């Protein structure tokens, strides 16, 4: 039986280390496809168009929305972010586990459209460390850091909508935990209904045949 891909949503406070975690996951395991989002925010130093994001104008973003080309989109700290539909559908069709690294509003929309999606929330070991990591990045102004900390307070209220939390203290341990959760999800009852029903039918046929 061919394994179906799982849509894995990874959210977490800005500065929780999601980006590094995703890169490490892709480096260590080959069954994942990482979706590249579209955004209207400006690239940070070192970011490349098509790698971290597709950086587009507000007009181009709105056009994509009009064409129904995004699985979901949201406004986060004054910028638009959205998940291009085509890549997600193609990769899932190929049996890949597709990772969407998105914020909470988008995550909830995905859960509505794809109830079988797996929702994970990455947290730092403490709130203090979150602020230190945001400041240590050196790419954000104090105002942006403040805005992102306030946003973390809001997002912390919505964690109950997620399936699992991941505490990103040690990168390697956190990567293994993430992979274990996705692996276990492949064996959940609700993701294997077809297999289970076939098994039931075959059992029935065999039992009847034996009479
Ligand atoms: P950053 O500007 O730090 O790269 O991302 C800001 C936030 O936007 C993060 O929480 C990130 O997960 C989220 N984000 C990135 N891409 C998407 C997307 O396609 N859709 C949604 N809803 N959020 C996204």
GROMACS .gro file of C-alpha atoms and ligand atoms in nm:
model
  235
    1UNK     CA    1   0.000   0.000   0.000
    2UNK     CA    2   0.136   0.342  -0.095
    3UNK     CA    3   0.183   0.575   0.201
    4UNK     CA    4  -0.017   0.896   0.170
    5UNK     CA    5   0.158   1.223   0.244
    6UNK     CA    6   0.062   1.416   0.557
    7UNK     CA    7   0.016   1.790   0.557
    8UNK     CA    8   0.224   1.903   0.856
    9UNK     CA    9   0.171   2.255   0.987
   10UNK     CA   10   0.451   2.394   1.201
   11UNK     CA   11   0.384   2.716   1.389
   12UNK     CA   12   0.563   2.881   1.676
   13UNK     CA   13   0.664   3.214   1.814
   14UNK     CA   14   0.891   3.420   1.594
   15UNK     CA   15   1.241   3.341   1.728
   16UNK     CA   16   1.155   2.987   1.845
   17UNK     CA   17   1.396   2.849   1.586
   18UNK     CA   18   1.144   2.703   1.339
   19UNK     CA   19   1.351   2.792   1.033
   20UNK     CA   20   1.663   2.612   1.161
   21UNK     CA   21   1.451   2.319   1.273
   22UNK     CA   22   1.296   2.284   0.925
   23UNK     CA   23   1.637   2.303   0.755
   24UNK     CA   24   1.770   2.032   0.987
   25UNK     CA   25   1.466   1.811   0.926
   26UNK     CA   26   1.506   1.831   0.548
   27UNK     CA   27   1.881   1.765   0.581
   28UNK     CA   28   1.829   1.451   0.790
   29UNK     CA   29   1.524   1.287   0.637
   30UNK     CA   30   1.412   1.261   0.277
   31UNK     CA   31   1.034   1.212   0.297
   32UNK     CA   32   0.964   1.581   0.355
   33UNK     CA   33   0.886   1.865   0.116
   34UNK     CA   34   0.906   2.215   0.256
   35UNK     CA   35   0.658   2.458   0.106
   36UNK     CA   36   0.801   2.799   0.015
   37UNK     CA   37   0.555   3.075   0.103
   38UNK     CA   38   0.480   3.397  -0.076
   39UNK     CA   39   0.520   3.718   0.122
   40UNK     CA   40   0.502   4.094   0.083
   41UNK     CA   41   0.770   4.153   0.350
   42UNK     CA   42   1.117   4.263   0.240
   43UNK     CA   43   1.395   4.003   0.231
   44UNK     CA   44   1.628   3.993   0.534
   45UNK     CA   45   1.998   3.994   0.467
   46UNK     CA   46   2.100   3.660   0.318
   47UNK     CA   47   1.747   3.562   0.214
   48UNK     CA   48   1.699   3.465  -0.150
   49UNK     CA   49   1.388   3.489  -0.364
   50UNK     CA   50   1.245   3.139  -0.413
   51UNK     CA   51   1.446   2.989  -0.127
   52UNK     CA   52   1.313   3.125   0.204
   53UNK     CA   53   1.016   3.296   0.037
   54UNK     CA   54   0.883   3.423  -0.291
   55UNK     CA   55   0.908   3.797  -0.226
   56UNK     CA   56   0.633   3.978  -0.413
   57UNK     CA   57   0.452   4.312  -0.423
   58UNK     CA   58   0.114   4.361  -0.255
   59UNK     CA   59  -0.047   4.373  -0.600
   60UNK     CA   60   0.107   4.043  -0.710
   61UNK     CA   61  -0.002   3.884  -0.380
   62UNK     CA   62  -0.359   4.006  -0.421
   63UNK     CA   63  -0.365   3.874  -0.777
   64UNK     CA   64  -0.260   3.527  -0.652
   65UNK     CA   65  -0.542   3.538  -0.393
   66UNK     CA   66  -0.790   3.629  -0.668
   67UNK     CA   67  -0.678   3.331  -0.877
   68UNK     CA   68  -0.734   3.100  -0.575
   69UNK     CA   69  -0.365   3.014  -0.601
   70UNK     CA   70  -0.308   2.999  -0.223
   71UNK     CA   71  -0.411   2.723   0.020
   72UNK     CA   72  -0.431   2.990   0.292
   73UNK     CA   73  -0.298   3.335   0.363
   74UNK     CA   74  -0.280   3.573   0.655
   75UNK     CA   75  -0.161   3.916   0.755
   76UNK     CA   76   0.120   3.903   1.013
   77UNK     CA   77   0.280   4.218   1.158
   78UNK     CA   78   0.162   4.432   0.861
   79UNK     CA   79   0.269   4.192   0.585
   80UNK     CA   80   0.088   3.923   0.386
   81UNK     CA   81   0.208   3.562   0.391
   82UNK     CA   82   0.050   3.275   0.195
   83UNK     CA   83   0.100   2.912   0.090
   84UNK     CA   84   0.106   2.847  -0.288
   85UNK     CA   85  -0.143   2.571  -0.368
   86UNK     CA   86   0.022   2.394  -0.660
   87UNK     CA   87   0.338   2.276  -0.481
   88UNK     CA   88   0.144   2.144  -0.182
   89UNK     CA   89  -0.099   1.944  -0.395
   90UNK     CA   90   0.173   1.799  -0.621
   91UNK     CA   91   0.398   1.691  -0.334
   92UNK     CA   92   0.115   1.538  -0.130
   93UNK     CA   93   0.010   1.350  -0.444
   94UNK     CA   94   0.365   1.210  -0.465
   95UNK     CA   95   0.339   1.078  -0.109
   96UNK     CA   96   0.564   1.340   0.050
   97UNK     CA   97   0.494   1.484   0.394
   98UNK     CA   98   0.451   1.852   0.319
   99UNK     CA   99   0.562   2.102   0.581
  100UNK     CA  100   0.397   2.442   0.606
  101UNK     CA  101   0.583   2.673   0.839
  102UNK     CA  102   0.302   2.923   0.901
  103UNK     CA  103   0.149   3.134   1.175
  104UNK     CA  104  -0.164   3.051   1.370
  105UNK     CA  105  -0.440   3.215   1.161
  106UNK     CA  106  -0.318   3.027   0.855
  107UNK     CA  107  -0.281   2.705   1.057
  108UNK     CA  108  -0.645   2.721   1.164
  109UNK     CA  109  -0.758   2.775   0.804
  110UNK     CA  110  -0.555   2.473   0.693
  111UNK     CA  111  -0.715   2.260   0.968
  112UNK     CA  112  -1.059   2.365   0.844
  113UNK     CA  113  -0.982   2.276   0.482
  114UNK     CA  114  -0.772   1.966   0.558
  115UNK     CA  115  -0.897   1.808   0.883
  116UNK     CA  116  -0.631   1.534   0.857
  117UNK     CA  117  -0.349   1.792   0.879
  118UNK     CA  118  -0.111   1.754   1.173
  119UNK     CA  119  -0.059   2.075   1.370
  120UNK     CA  120   0.265   2.125   1.566
  121UNK     CA  121   0.367   2.424   1.776
  122UNK     CA  122   0.735   2.501   1.843
  123UNK     CA  123   0.828   2.679   2.164
  124UNK     CA  124   1.155   2.791   2.316
  125UNK     CA  125   1.238   2.655   2.663
  126UNK     CA  126   1.138   2.989   2.822
  127UNK     CA  127   0.987   3.329   2.735
  128UNK     CA  128   1.310   3.497   2.841
  129UNK     CA  129   1.506   3.293   2.588
  130UNK     CA  130   1.259   3.394   2.318
  131UNK     CA  131   1.333   3.762   2.370
  132UNK     CA  132   1.707   3.695   2.381
  133UNK     CA  133   1.691   3.499   2.054
  134UNK     CA  134   1.490   3.773   1.880
  135UNK     CA  135   1.735   4.040   1.993
  136UNK     CA  136   2.037   3.819   1.915
  137UNK     CA  137   1.927   3.772   1.554
  138UNK     CA  138   2.036   4.130   1.496
  139UNK     CA  139   1.811   4.163   1.190
  140UNK     CA  140   1.512   4.320   1.364
  141UNK     CA  141   1.459   4.669   1.503
  142UNK     CA  142   1.350   4.707   1.871
  143UNK     CA  143   0.999   4.801   1.748
  144UNK     CA  144   0.972   4.484   1.542
  145UNK     CA  145   1.099   4.276   1.836
  146UNK     CA  146   0.836   4.436   2.059
  147UNK     CA  147   0.564   4.368   1.800
  148UNK     CA  148   0.672   4.003   1.766
  149UNK     CA  149   0.676   3.955   2.147
  150UNK     CA  150   0.321   4.095   2.168
  151UNK     CA  151   0.220   3.868   1.885
  152UNK     CA  152   0.365   3.572   2.082
  153UNK     CA  153   0.132   3.657   2.372
  154UNK     CA  154  -0.165   3.641   2.132
  155UNK     CA  155  -0.049   3.320   1.966
  156UNK     CA  156   0.006   3.151   2.303
  157UNK     CA  157  -0.371   3.176   2.355
  158UNK     CA  158  -0.440   2.954   2.054
  159UNK     CA  159  -0.210   2.661   2.127
  160UNK     CA  160  -0.500   2.433   2.225
  161UNK     CA  161  -0.595   2.409   1.856
  162UNK     CA  162  -0.268   2.224   1.787
  163UNK     CA  163  -0.199   1.851   1.821
  164UNK     CA  164   0.152   1.860   1.975
  165UNK     CA  165   0.407   2.104   2.111
  166UNK     CA  166   0.780   2.079   2.042
  167UNK     CA  167   1.027   2.242   2.279
  168UNK     CA  168   1.327   2.361   2.084
  169UNK     CA  169   1.609   2.348   2.336
  170UNK     CA  170   1.848   2.109   2.161
  171UNK     CA  171   1.814   2.121   1.780
  172UNK     CA  172   1.900   1.755   1.717
  173UNK     CA  173   1.662   1.625   1.984
  174UNK     CA  174   1.385   1.852   1.862
  175UNK     CA  175   1.436   1.739   1.500
  176UNK     CA  176   1.413   1.372   1.604
  177UNK     CA  177   1.098   1.441   1.805
  178UNK     CA  178   0.937   1.615   1.512
  179UNK     CA  179   1.017   1.323   1.282
  180UNK     CA  180   0.887   1.072   1.541
  181UNK     CA  181   0.556   1.255   1.572
  182UNK     CA  182   0.504   1.260   1.195
  183UNK     CA  183   0.606   0.893   1.169
  184UNK     CA  184   0.359   0.798   1.442
  185UNK     CA  185   0.084   1.001   1.273
  186UNK     CA  186   0.119   0.778   0.966
  187UNK     CA  187  -0.006   0.490   1.182
  188UNK     CA  188  -0.306   0.668   1.332
  189UNK     CA  189  -0.645   0.499   1.291
  190UNK     CA  190  -0.810   0.792   1.114
  191UNK     CA  191  -0.530   0.816   0.853
  192UNK     CA  192  -0.561   0.445   0.773
  193UNK     CA  193  -0.935   0.402   0.728
  194UNK     CA  194  -0.901   0.259   0.378
  195UNK     CA  195  -0.649  -0.004   0.485
  196UNK     CA  196  -0.855  -0.099   0.791
  197UNK     CA  197  -1.178  -0.129   0.589
  198UNK     CA  198  -1.006  -0.345   0.327
  199UNK     CA  199  -0.872  -0.565   0.604
  200UNK     CA  200  -1.223  -0.602   0.748
  201UNK     CA  201  -1.366  -0.696   0.409
  202UNK     CA  202  -1.092  -0.948   0.340
  203UNK     CA  203  -1.135  -1.101   0.684
  204UNK     CA  204  -1.507  -1.135   0.622
  205UNK     CA  205  -1.449  -1.301   0.285
  206UNK     CA  206  -1.197  -1.544   0.435
  207UNK     CA  207  -1.417  -1.631   0.733
  208UNK     CA  208  -1.721  -1.687   0.509
  209UNK     CA  209  -1.511  -1.893   0.265
  210UNK     CA  210  -1.399  -2.124   0.545
  211UNK     CA  211  -1.753  -2.225   0.638
  212LIG     P1  212   0.903   3.580   0.918
  212LIG     O1  213   0.875   3.720   0.873
  212LIG     O2  214   0.971   3.576   1.053
  212LIG     O3  215   0.978   3.498   0.814
  212LIG     O4  216   0.762   3.508   0.936
  212LIG     C1  217   0.663   3.565   1.016
  212LIG     C2  218   0.554   3.463   1.043
  212LIG     O5  219   0.482   3.434   0.923
  212LIG     C3  220   0.605   3.330   1.098
  212LIG     O6  221   0.524   3.295   1.209
  212LIG     C4  222   0.585   3.236   0.984
  212LIG     O7  223   0.562   3.103   1.030
  212LIG     C5  224   0.463   3.294   0.918
  212LIG     N1  225   0.445   3.251   0.779
  212LIG     C6  226   0.541   3.226   0.687
  212LIG     N2  227   0.485   3.186   0.572
  212LIG     C7  228   0.351   3.184   0.591
  212LIG     C8  229   0.239   3.149   0.508
  212LIG     O8  230   0.250   3.110   0.394
  212LIG     N3  231   0.115   3.163   0.564
  212LIG     C9  232   0.095   3.205   0.691
  212LIG     N4  233  -0.030   3.211   0.736
  212LIG     N5  234   0.199   3.238   0.772
  212LIG    C10  235   0.325   3.227   0.723
   0.00000   0.00000   0.00000
